[in-house]
mmCIF file of C-alpha atoms and ligand atoms in Angstrom:
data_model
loop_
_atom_site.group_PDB
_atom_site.id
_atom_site.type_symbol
_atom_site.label_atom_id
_atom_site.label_comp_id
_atom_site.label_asym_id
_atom_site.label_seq_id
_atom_site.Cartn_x
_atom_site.Cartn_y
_atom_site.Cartn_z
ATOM 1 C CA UNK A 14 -11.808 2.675 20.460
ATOM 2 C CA UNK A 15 -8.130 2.411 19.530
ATOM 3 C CA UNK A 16 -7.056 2.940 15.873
ATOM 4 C CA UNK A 17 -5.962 -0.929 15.588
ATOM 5 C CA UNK A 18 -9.190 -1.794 16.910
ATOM 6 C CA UNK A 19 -10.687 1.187 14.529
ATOM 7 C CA UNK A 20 -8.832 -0.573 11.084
ATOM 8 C CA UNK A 21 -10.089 -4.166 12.375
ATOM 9 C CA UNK A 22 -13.788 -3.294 12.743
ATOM 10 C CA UNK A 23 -13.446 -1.581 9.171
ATOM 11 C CA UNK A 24 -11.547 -4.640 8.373
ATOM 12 C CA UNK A 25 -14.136 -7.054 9.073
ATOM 13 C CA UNK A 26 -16.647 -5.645 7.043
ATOM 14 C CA UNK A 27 -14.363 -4.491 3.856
ATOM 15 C CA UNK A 28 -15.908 -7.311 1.325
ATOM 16 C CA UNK A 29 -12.640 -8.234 -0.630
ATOM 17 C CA UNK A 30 -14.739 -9.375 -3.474
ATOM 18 C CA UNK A 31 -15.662 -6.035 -4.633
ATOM 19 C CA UNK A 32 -11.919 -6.218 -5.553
ATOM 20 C CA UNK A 33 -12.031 -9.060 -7.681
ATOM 21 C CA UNK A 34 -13.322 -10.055 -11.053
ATOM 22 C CA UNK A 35 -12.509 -13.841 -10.630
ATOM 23 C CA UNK A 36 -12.179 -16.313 -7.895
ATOM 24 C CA UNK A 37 -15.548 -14.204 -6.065
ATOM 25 C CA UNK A 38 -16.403 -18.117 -3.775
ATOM 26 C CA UNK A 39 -12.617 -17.131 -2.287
ATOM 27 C CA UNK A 40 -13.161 -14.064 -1.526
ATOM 28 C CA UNK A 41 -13.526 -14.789 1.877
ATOM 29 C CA UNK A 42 -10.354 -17.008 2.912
ATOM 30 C CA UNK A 43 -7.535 -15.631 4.215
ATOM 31 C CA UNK A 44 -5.046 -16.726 1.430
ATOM 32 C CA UNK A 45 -3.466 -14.742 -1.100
ATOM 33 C CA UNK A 46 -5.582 -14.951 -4.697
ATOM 34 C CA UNK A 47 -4.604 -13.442 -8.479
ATOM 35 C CA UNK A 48 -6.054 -10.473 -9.722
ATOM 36 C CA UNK A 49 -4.781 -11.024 -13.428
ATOM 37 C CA UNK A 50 -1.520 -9.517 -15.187
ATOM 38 C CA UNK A 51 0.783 -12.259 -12.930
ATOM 39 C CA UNK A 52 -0.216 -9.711 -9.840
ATOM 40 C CA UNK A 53 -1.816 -11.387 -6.786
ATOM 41 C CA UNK A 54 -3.977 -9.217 -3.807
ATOM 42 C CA UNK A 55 -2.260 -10.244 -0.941
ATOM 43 C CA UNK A 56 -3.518 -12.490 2.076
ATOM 44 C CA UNK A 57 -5.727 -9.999 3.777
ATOM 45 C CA UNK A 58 -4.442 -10.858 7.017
ATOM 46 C CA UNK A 59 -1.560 -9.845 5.942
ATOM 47 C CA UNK A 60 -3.391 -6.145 4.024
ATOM 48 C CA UNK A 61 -4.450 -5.505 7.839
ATOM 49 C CA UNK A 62 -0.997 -6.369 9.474
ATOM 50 C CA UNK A 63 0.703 -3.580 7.219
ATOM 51 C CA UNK A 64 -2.054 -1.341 7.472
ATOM 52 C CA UNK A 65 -1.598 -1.664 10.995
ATOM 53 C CA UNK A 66 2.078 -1.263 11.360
ATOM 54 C CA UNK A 67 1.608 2.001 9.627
ATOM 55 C CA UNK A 68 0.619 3.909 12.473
ATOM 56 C CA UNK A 69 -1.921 6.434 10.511
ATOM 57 C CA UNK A 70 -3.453 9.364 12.043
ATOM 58 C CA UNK A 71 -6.182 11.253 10.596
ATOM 59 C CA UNK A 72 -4.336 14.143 9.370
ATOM 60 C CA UNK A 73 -1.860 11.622 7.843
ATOM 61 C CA UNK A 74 -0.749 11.959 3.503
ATOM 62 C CA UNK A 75 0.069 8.565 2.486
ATOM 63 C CA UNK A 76 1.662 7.264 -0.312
ATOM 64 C CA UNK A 77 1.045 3.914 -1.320
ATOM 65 C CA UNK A 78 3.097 1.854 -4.571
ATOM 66 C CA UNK A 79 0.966 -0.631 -5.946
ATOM 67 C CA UNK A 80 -2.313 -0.145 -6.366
ATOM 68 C CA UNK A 81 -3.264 -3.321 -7.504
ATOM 69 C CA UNK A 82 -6.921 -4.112 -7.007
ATOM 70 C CA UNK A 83 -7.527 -0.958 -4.795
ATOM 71 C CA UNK A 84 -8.136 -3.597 -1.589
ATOM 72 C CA UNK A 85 -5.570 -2.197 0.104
ATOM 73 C CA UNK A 86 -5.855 1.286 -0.956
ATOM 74 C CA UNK A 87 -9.525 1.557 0.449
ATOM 75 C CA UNK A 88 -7.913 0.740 4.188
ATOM 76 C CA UNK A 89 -5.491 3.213 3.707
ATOM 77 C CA UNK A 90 -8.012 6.142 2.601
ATOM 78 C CA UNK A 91 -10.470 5.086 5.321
ATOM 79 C CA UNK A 92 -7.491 5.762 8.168
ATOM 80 C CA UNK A 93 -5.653 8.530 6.046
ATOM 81 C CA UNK A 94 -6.692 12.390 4.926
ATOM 82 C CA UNK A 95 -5.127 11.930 1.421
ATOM 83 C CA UNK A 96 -3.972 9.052 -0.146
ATOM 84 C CA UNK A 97 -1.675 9.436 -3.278
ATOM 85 C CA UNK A 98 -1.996 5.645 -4.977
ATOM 86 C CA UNK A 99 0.499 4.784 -7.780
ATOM 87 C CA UNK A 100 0.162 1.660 -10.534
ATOM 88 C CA UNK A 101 2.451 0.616 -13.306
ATOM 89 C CA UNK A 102 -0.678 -1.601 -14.994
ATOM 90 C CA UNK A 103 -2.926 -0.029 -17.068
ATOM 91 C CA UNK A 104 -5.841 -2.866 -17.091
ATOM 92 C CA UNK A 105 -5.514 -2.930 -12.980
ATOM 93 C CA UNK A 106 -4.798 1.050 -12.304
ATOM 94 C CA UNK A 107 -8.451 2.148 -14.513
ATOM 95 C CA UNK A 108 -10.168 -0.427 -12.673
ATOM 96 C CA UNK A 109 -8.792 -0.050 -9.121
ATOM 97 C CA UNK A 110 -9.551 4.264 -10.072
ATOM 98 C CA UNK A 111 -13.141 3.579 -11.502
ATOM 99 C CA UNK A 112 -13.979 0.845 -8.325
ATOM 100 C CA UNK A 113 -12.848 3.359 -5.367
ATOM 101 C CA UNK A 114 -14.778 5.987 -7.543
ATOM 102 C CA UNK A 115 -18.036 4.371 -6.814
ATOM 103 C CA UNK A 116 -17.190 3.350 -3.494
ATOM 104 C CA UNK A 117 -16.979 7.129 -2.989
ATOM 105 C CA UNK A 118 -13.727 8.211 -1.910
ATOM 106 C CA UNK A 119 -12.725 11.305 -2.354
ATOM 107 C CA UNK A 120 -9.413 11.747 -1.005
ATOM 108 C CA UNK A 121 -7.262 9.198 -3.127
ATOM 109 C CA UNK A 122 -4.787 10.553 -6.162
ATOM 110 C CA UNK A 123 -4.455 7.822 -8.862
ATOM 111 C CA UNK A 124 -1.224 8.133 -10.454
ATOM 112 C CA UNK A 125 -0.266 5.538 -13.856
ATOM 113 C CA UNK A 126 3.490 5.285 -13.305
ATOM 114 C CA UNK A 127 6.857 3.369 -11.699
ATOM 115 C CA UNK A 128 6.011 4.187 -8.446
ATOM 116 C CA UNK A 129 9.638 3.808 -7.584
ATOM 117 C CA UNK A 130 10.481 7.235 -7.972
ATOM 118 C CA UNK A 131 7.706 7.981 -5.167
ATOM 119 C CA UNK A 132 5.439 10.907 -6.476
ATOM 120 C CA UNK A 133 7.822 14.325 -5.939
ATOM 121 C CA UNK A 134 5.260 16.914 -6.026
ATOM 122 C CA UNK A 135 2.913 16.297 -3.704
ATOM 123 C CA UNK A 136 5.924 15.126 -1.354
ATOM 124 C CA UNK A 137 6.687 14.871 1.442
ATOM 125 C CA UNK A 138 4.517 11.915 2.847
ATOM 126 C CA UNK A 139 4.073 10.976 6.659
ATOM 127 C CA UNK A 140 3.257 7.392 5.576
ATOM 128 C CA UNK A 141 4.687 5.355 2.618
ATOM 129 C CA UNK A 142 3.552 2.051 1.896
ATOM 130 C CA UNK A 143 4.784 -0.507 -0.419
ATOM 131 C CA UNK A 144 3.245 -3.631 -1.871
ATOM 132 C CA UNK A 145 5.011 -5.135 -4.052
ATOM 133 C CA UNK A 146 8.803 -6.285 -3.368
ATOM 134 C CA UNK A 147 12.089 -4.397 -3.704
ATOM 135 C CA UNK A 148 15.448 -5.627 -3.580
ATOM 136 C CA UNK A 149 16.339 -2.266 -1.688
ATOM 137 C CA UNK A 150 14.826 0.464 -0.613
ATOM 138 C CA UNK A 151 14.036 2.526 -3.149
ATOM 139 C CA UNK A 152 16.052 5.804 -2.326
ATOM 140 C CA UNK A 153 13.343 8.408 -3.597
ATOM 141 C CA UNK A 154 10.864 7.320 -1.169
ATOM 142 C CA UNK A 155 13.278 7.816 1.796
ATOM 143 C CA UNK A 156 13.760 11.106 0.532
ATOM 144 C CA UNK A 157 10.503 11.732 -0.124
ATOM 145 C CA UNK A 158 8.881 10.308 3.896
ATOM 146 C CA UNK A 159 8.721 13.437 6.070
ATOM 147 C CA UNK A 160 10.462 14.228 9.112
ATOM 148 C CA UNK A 161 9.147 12.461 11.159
ATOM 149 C CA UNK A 162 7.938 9.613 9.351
ATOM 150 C CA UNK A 163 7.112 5.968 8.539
ATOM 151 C CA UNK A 164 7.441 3.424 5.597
ATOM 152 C CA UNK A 165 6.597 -0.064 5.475
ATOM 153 C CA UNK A 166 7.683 -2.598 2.781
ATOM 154 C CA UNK A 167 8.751 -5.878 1.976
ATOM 155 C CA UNK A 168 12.469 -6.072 1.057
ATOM 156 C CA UNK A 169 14.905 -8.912 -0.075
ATOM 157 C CA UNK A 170 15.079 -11.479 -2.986
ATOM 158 C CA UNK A 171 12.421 -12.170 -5.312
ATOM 159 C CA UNK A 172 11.643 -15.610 -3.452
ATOM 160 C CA UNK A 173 11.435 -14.373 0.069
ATOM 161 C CA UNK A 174 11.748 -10.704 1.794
ATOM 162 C CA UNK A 175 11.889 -9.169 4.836
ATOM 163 C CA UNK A 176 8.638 -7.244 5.840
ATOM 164 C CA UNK A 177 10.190 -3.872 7.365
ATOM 165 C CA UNK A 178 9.348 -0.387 8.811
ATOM 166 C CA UNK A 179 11.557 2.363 8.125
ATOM 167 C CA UNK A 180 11.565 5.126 10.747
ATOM 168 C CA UNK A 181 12.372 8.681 9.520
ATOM 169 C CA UNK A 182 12.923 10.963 13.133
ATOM 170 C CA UNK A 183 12.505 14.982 13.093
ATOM 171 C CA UNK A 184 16.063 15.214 12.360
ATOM 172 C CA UNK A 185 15.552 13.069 9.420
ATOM 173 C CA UNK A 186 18.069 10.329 10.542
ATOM 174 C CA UNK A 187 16.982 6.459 9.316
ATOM 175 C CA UNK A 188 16.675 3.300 11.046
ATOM 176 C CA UNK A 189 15.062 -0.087 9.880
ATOM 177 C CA UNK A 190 13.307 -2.494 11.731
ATOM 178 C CA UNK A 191 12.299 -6.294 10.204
ATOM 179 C CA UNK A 192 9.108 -7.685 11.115
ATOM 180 C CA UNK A 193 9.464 -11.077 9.656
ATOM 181 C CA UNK A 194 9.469 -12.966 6.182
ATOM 182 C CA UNK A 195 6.815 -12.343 3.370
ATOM 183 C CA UNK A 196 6.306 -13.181 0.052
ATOM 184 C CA UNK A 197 5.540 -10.184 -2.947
ATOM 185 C CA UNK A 198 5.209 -10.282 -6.300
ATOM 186 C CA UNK A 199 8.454 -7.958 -7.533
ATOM 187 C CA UNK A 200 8.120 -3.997 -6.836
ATOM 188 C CA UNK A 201 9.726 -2.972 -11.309
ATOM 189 C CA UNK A 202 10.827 -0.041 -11.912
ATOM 190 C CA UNK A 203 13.802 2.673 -11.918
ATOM 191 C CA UNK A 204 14.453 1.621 -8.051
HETATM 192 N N1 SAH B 15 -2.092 -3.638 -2.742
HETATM 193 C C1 SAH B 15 -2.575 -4.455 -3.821
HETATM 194 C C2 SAH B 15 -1.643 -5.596 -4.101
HETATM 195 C C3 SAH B 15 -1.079 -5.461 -5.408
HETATM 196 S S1 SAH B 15 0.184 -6.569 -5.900
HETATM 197 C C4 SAH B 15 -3.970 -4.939 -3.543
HETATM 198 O O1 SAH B 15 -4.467 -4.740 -2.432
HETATM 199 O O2 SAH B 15 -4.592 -5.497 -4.447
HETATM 200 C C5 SAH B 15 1.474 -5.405 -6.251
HETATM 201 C C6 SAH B 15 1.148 -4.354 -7.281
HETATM 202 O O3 SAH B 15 2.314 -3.536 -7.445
HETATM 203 C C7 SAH B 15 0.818 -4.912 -8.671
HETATM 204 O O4 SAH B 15 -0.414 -4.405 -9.089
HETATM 205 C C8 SAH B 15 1.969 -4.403 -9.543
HETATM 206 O O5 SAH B 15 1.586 -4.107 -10.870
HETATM 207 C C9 SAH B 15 2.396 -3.142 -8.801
HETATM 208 N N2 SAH B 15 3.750 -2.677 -9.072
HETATM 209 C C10 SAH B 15 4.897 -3.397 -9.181
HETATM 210 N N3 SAH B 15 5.944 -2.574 -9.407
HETATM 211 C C11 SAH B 15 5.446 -1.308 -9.452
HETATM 212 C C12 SAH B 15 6.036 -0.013 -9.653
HETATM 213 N N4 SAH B 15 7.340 0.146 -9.856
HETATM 214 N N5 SAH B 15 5.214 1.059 -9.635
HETATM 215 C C13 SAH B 15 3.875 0.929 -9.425
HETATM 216 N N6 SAH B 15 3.269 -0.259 -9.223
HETATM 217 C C14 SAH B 15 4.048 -1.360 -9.239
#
């Protein structure tokens, strides 16, 4: 099986509303639904796109910003070897930590921080992923994505952004591609 057709299969049968306190009858449509704190899990349609564009391999370190519920996180560690997970929200980082606890992962790093400064020591990262909206890209994370390596993020204006992969080569030059408009809540922070 490919790896897209891997990450849809796990997909399918990821029940969102393990995720969610509220709003459980909802779980189940493809729209975008609040997870408390003015923060929002995303359409999942949308959680499988990015997870797709990613590229992972099973060796891969990932670094996601924005933990959120953990929805998204669980994808990554399922298609990753580490993930390194980082939350600004205390009330949603303990839960999303104690949740993927039970759901027995055991190669996610919860970090309680402003993930715009990316996570320095256990850097570099083959795979970065963002979910929550800056107005550029956040400088520390390009220096922190190896060579060769891959970020994907939504960037732009608080009302609309640009969903887009940033390709690190060997020789650590840059280049970013845009895959369409999106709509985040705001990535706050340093960056
Ligand atoms: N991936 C999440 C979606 C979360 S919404 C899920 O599947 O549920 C975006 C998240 O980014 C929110 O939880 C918000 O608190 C967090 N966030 C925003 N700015 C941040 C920052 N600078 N550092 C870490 N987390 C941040």
């Amino acid at each position: 099986m490919l790896l897209n057709e891997k990450i849809l299969s796990f997909y399918n049968q990821l029940d969102r509303s393990l995720f969610m306190e509220k709003n459980q009858s909802l779980s189940h449509e493809d729209i975008p639904l609040p997870i408390g704190y003015g923060q929002t899990i995303s359409q999942p349609s949308l959680v499988l796109k990015m997870t797709q564009m990613l590229n992972l391999f099973p060796s891969a370190r990932t670094l996601e910003i924005g933990t959120g519920s953990g929805y998204q996180t669980a994808l990554l560690a399922e298609f990753s070897q580490e993930v390194f997970t980082i939350e600004r929200i205390p009330e949603l980082f303990y839960k999303a930590e104690n949740r993927l606890k039970l759901m027995g992962y055991p190669n996610i790093r919860f970090k309680l921080d402003d993930g715009s400064i990316g996570w320095k020591e256990f850097s570099p990262f083959d795979r970065i992923l963002v979910t929550a909206a800056a107005k550029h890209i956040p400088q520390p994370l390009i220096d922190q994505l190896n060579s060769p390596g891959l970020m994907v993020l939504p960037v732009g204006k608080s009302d609309i952004q640009q969903l887009t992969i940033v390709f690190k080569n060997e020789k650590g030059d840059v280049r970013t591609e845009s895959h369409g408009a999106v709509r985040f809540v705001p990535l706050l922070g340093r960056y």
